[in-house]
Amino acid sequence: MISACKNILDFLRRDLPLTFKNNLLLAITYTCLIPAIRGISNLDNIHSADVFGQSLVLIGIFILIPITKQELEVEVKEIVYTKAWSYRKSVSIRLICGFLLISVTVTVFASIMQLQNCNFPFLQYVSTTILYAVFLGLLGLFLAQAGGNVMIG
């Protein structure tokens, strides 16, 4: 059990920066641009829902679609499939980390909106936005895998 956790931690230490560095920077930059584009001060329920549903859910696309980008090349895919560490295991860990990154980003953004005097049901809007963001990201990931190119997703 301890060796399995150590293997996962070693994998995360090496793989997380490679997989999520650019994606997370893009998602955070986009999230920081949302207040400049839409405005997030003194919003009511309806306008807050618009910000969450039309703008913030797109971070799922930025974070989840590129998680298998490295393995889409044929040469890399052949090497990955011959390793003892299974490809399914690494993608599953990346998906869990992507879900956590989306959850943290949405929760922090919602907290900032509440600090800006926005009125909305916090838990309901945050959980719904996280689910929509994950759905869009997984849909894009599926399309990227089916098409063999991240740009398709």
Short mmCIF file of N, CA and C in Angstrom, two decimals, residues 82-151:
data_model
loop_
_atom_site.label_atom_id
_atom_site.label_comp_id
_atom_site.label_asym_id
_atom_site.label_seq_id
_atom_site.Cartn_x
_atom_site.Cartn_y
_atom_site.Cartn_z
N THR A 82 4.20 -0.02 -23.83
CA THR A 82 5.10 -1.10 -23.44
C THR A 82 5.60 -0.97 -22.00
N LYS A 83 5.31 0.10 -21.32
CA LYS A 83 5.77 0.30 -19.95
C LYS A 83 4.92 -0.49 -18.96
N ALA A 84 5.51 -0.73 -17.79
CA ALA A 84 4.80 -1.47 -16.75
C ALA A 84 3.67 -0.64 -16.14
N TRP A 85 3.87 0.67 -16.08
CA TRP A 85 2.84 1.59 -15.57
C TRP A 85 1.79 1.73 -16.65
N SER A 86 0.56 1.38 -16.37
CA SER A 86 -0.45 1.33 -17.42
C SER A 86 -0.88 2.74 -17.85
N TYR A 87 -1.19 2.84 -19.12
CA TYR A 87 -1.65 4.10 -19.70
C TYR A 87 -2.97 4.52 -19.06
N ARG A 88 -3.84 3.57 -18.81
CA ARG A 88 -5.14 3.84 -18.19
C ARG A 88 -4.96 4.43 -16.79
N LYS A 89 -3.99 3.92 -16.06
CA LYS A 89 -3.72 4.42 -14.71
C LYS A 89 -3.24 5.86 -14.75
N SER A 90 -2.35 6.17 -15.67
CA SER A 90 -1.82 7.54 -15.75
C SER A 90 -2.91 8.52 -16.19
N VAL A 91 -3.74 8.13 -17.14
CA VAL A 91 -4.83 9.01 -17.58
C VAL A 91 -5.86 9.19 -16.47
N SER A 92 -6.13 8.13 -15.72
CA SER A 92 -7.08 8.24 -14.60
C SER A 92 -6.57 9.21 -13.54
N ILE A 93 -5.30 9.13 -13.22
CA ILE A 93 -4.72 10.06 -12.24
C ILE A 93 -4.78 11.48 -12.77
N ARG A 94 -4.48 11.67 -14.05
CA ARG A 94 -4.55 13.00 -14.65
C ARG A 94 -5.98 13.54 -14.63
N LEU A 95 -6.97 12.68 -14.90
CA LEU A 95 -8.37 13.12 -14.87
C LEU A 95 -8.78 13.55 -13.46
N ILE A 96 -8.36 12.81 -12.46
CA ILE A 96 -8.67 13.18 -11.08
C ILE A 96 -8.02 14.51 -10.73
N CYS A 97 -6.76 14.68 -11.13
CA CYS A 97 -6.08 15.96 -10.87
C CYS A 97 -6.75 17.10 -11.63
N GLY A 98 -7.17 16.85 -12.86
CA GLY A 98 -7.88 17.88 -13.63
C GLY A 98 -9.20 18.26 -12.97
N PHE A 99 -9.92 17.26 -12.47
CA PHE A 99 -11.17 17.53 -11.76
C PHE A 99 -10.90 18.39 -10.52
N LEU A 100 -9.86 18.07 -9.79
CA LEU A 100 -9.51 18.86 -8.61
C LEU A 100 -9.10 20.29 -8.98
N LEU A 101 -8.35 20.44 -10.06
CA LEU A 101 -7.95 21.78 -10.49
C LEU A 101 -9.16 22.61 -10.92
N ILE A 102 -10.08 22.00 -11.62
CA ILE A 102 -11.31 22.70 -12.01
C ILE A 102 -12.11 23.09 -10.78
N SER A 103 -12.22 22.17 -9.83
CA SER A 103 -12.97 22.46 -8.60
C SER A 103 -12.37 23.62 -7.83
N VAL A 104 -11.07 23.62 -7.69
CA VAL A 104 -10.40 24.70 -6.95
C VAL A 104 -10.57 26.03 -7.68
N THR A 105 -10.39 26.03 -8.98
CA THR A 105 -10.50 27.27 -9.76
C THR A 105 -11.91 27.85 -9.67
N VAL A 106 -12.92 27.01 -9.84
CA VAL A 106 -14.31 27.48 -9.78
C VAL A 106 -14.64 27.99 -8.38
N THR A 107 -14.21 27.27 -7.36
CA THR A 107 -14.50 27.68 -5.98
C THR A 107 -13.84 29.00 -5.63
N VAL A 108 -12.59 29.18 -6.05
CA VAL A 108 -11.90 30.45 -5.78
C VAL A 108 -12.58 31.59 -6.53
N PHE A 109 -12.95 31.36 -7.78
CA PHE A 109 -13.63 32.40 -8.55
C PHE A 109 -14.98 32.77 -7.93
N ALA A 110 -15.72 31.78 -7.48
CA ALA A 110 -17.01 32.03 -6.84
C ALA A 110 -16.83 32.79 -5.53
N SER A 111 -15.78 32.46 -4.80
CA SER A 111 -15.50 33.20 -3.56
C SER A 111 -15.17 34.65 -3.85
N ILE A 112 -14.41 34.89 -4.89
CA ILE A 112 -14.10 36.27 -5.28
C ILE A 112 -15.36 37.01 -5.70
N MET A 113 -16.25 36.31 -6.41
CA MET A 113 -17.52 36.94 -6.79
C MET A 113 -18.34 37.32 -5.56
N GLN A 114 -18.35 36.46 -4.55
CA GLN A 114 -19.09 36.80 -3.34
C GLN A 114 -18.45 37.98 -2.60
N LEU A 115 -17.13 38.07 -2.66
CA LEU A 115 -16.46 39.23 -2.06
C LEU A 115 -16.79 40.52 -2.80
N GLN A 116 -17.18 40.38 -4.07
CA GLN A 116 -17.56 41.54 -4.88
C GLN A 116 -19.06 41.84 -4.78
N ASN A 117 -19.70 41.33 -3.74
CA ASN A 117 -21.12 41.58 -3.44
C ASN A 117 -22.08 40.96 -4.45
N CYS A 118 -21.75 39.83 -4.99
CA CYS A 118 -22.67 39.10 -5.86
C CYS A 118 -23.54 38.21 -4.99
N ASN A 119 -24.80 38.13 -5.32
CA ASN A 119 -25.75 37.32 -4.56
C ASN A 119 -26.16 36.11 -5.39
N PHE A 120 -25.78 34.92 -4.91
CA PHE A 120 -26.16 33.68 -5.56
C PHE A 120 -25.99 32.54 -4.57
N PRO A 121 -26.71 31.44 -4.78
CA PRO A 121 -26.54 30.27 -3.91
C PRO A 121 -25.19 29.61 -4.21
N PHE A 122 -24.25 29.78 -3.31
CA PHE A 122 -22.86 29.41 -3.54
C PHE A 122 -22.70 27.94 -3.93
N LEU A 123 -23.14 27.05 -3.08
CA LEU A 123 -22.92 25.62 -3.30
C LEU A 123 -23.60 25.12 -4.58
N GLN A 124 -24.80 25.58 -4.83
CA GLN A 124 -25.52 25.14 -6.02
C GLN A 124 -24.83 25.60 -7.30
N TYR A 125 -24.43 26.86 -7.36
CA TYR A 125 -23.79 27.38 -8.57
C TYR A 125 -22.41 26.79 -8.77
N VAL A 126 -21.65 26.63 -7.68
CA VAL A 126 -20.31 26.08 -7.80
C VAL A 126 -20.35 24.62 -8.26
N SER A 127 -21.20 23.82 -7.64
CA SER A 127 -21.27 22.40 -8.02
C SER A 127 -21.77 22.23 -9.45
N THR A 128 -22.75 23.01 -9.85
CA THR A 128 -23.25 22.92 -11.22
C THR A 128 -22.20 23.35 -12.22
N THR A 129 -21.48 24.40 -11.93
CA THR A 129 -20.43 24.88 -12.83
C THR A 129 -19.31 23.86 -12.96
N ILE A 130 -18.94 23.24 -11.84
CA ILE A 130 -17.90 22.21 -11.89
C ILE A 130 -18.36 21.04 -12.76
N LEU A 131 -19.59 20.60 -12.59
CA LEU A 131 -20.08 19.48 -13.39
C LEU A 131 -20.15 19.82 -14.88
N TYR A 132 -20.60 21.02 -15.20
CA TYR A 132 -20.64 21.43 -16.62
C TYR A 132 -19.23 21.55 -17.20
N ALA A 133 -18.31 22.10 -16.42
CA ALA A 133 -16.93 22.24 -16.90
C ALA A 133 -16.30 20.87 -17.15
N VAL A 134 -16.51 19.94 -16.23
CA VAL A 134 -15.98 18.59 -16.40
C VAL A 134 -16.64 17.91 -17.61
N PHE A 135 -17.95 18.11 -17.78
CA PHE A 135 -18.63 17.52 -18.94
C PHE A 135 -18.05 18.05 -20.24
N LEU A 136 -17.88 19.36 -20.35
CA LEU A 136 -17.33 19.93 -21.58
C LEU A 136 -15.90 19.44 -21.81
N GLY A 137 -15.12 19.37 -20.74
CA GLY A 137 -13.74 18.88 -20.87
C GLY A 137 -13.69 17.43 -21.30
N LEU A 138 -14.54 16.58 -20.71
CA LEU A 138 -14.55 15.17 -21.09
C LEU A 138 -15.07 14.96 -22.50
N LEU A 139 -16.07 15.75 -22.89
CA LEU A 139 -16.56 15.67 -24.26
C LEU A 139 -15.47 16.05 -25.25
N GLY A 140 -14.77 17.12 -24.96
CA GLY A 140 -13.65 17.53 -25.81
C GLY A 140 -12.53 16.50 -25.83
N LEU A 141 -12.26 15.90 -24.68
CA LEU A 141 -11.22 14.87 -24.60
C LEU A 141 -11.62 13.65 -25.43
N PHE A 142 -12.88 13.26 -25.34
CA PHE A 142 -13.37 12.14 -26.16
C PHE A 142 -13.22 12.44 -27.65
N LEU A 143 -13.61 13.63 -28.07
CA LEU A 143 -13.49 14.00 -29.48
C LEU A 143 -12.04 14.08 -29.92
N ALA A 144 -11.17 14.58 -29.03
CA ALA A 144 -9.74 14.65 -29.36
C ALA A 144 -9.16 13.25 -29.52
N GLN A 145 -9.55 12.32 -28.64
CA GLN A 145 -9.06 10.94 -28.76
C GLN A 145 -9.62 10.26 -30.01
N ALA A 146 -10.89 10.51 -30.30
CA ALA A 146 -11.50 9.90 -31.49
C ALA A 146 -10.86 10.43 -32.77
N GLY A 147 -10.54 11.72 -32.77
CA GLY A 147 -9.94 12.31 -33.97
C GLY A 147 -8.43 12.22 -34.01
N GLY A 148 -7.81 11.87 -32.89
CA GLY A 148 -6.35 11.74 -32.85
C GLY A 148 -5.63 13.08 -32.85
N ASN A 149 -6.32 14.15 -32.49
CA ASN A 149 -5.71 15.48 -32.48
C ASN A 149 -6.39 16.32 -31.41
N VAL A 150 -5.58 17.05 -30.64
CA VAL A 150 -6.13 17.87 -29.56
C VAL A 150 -6.97 19.02 -30.12
N MET A 151 -6.64 19.50 -31.29
CA MET A 151 -7.38 20.63 -31.88
C MET A 151 -8.83 20.25 -32.21
#
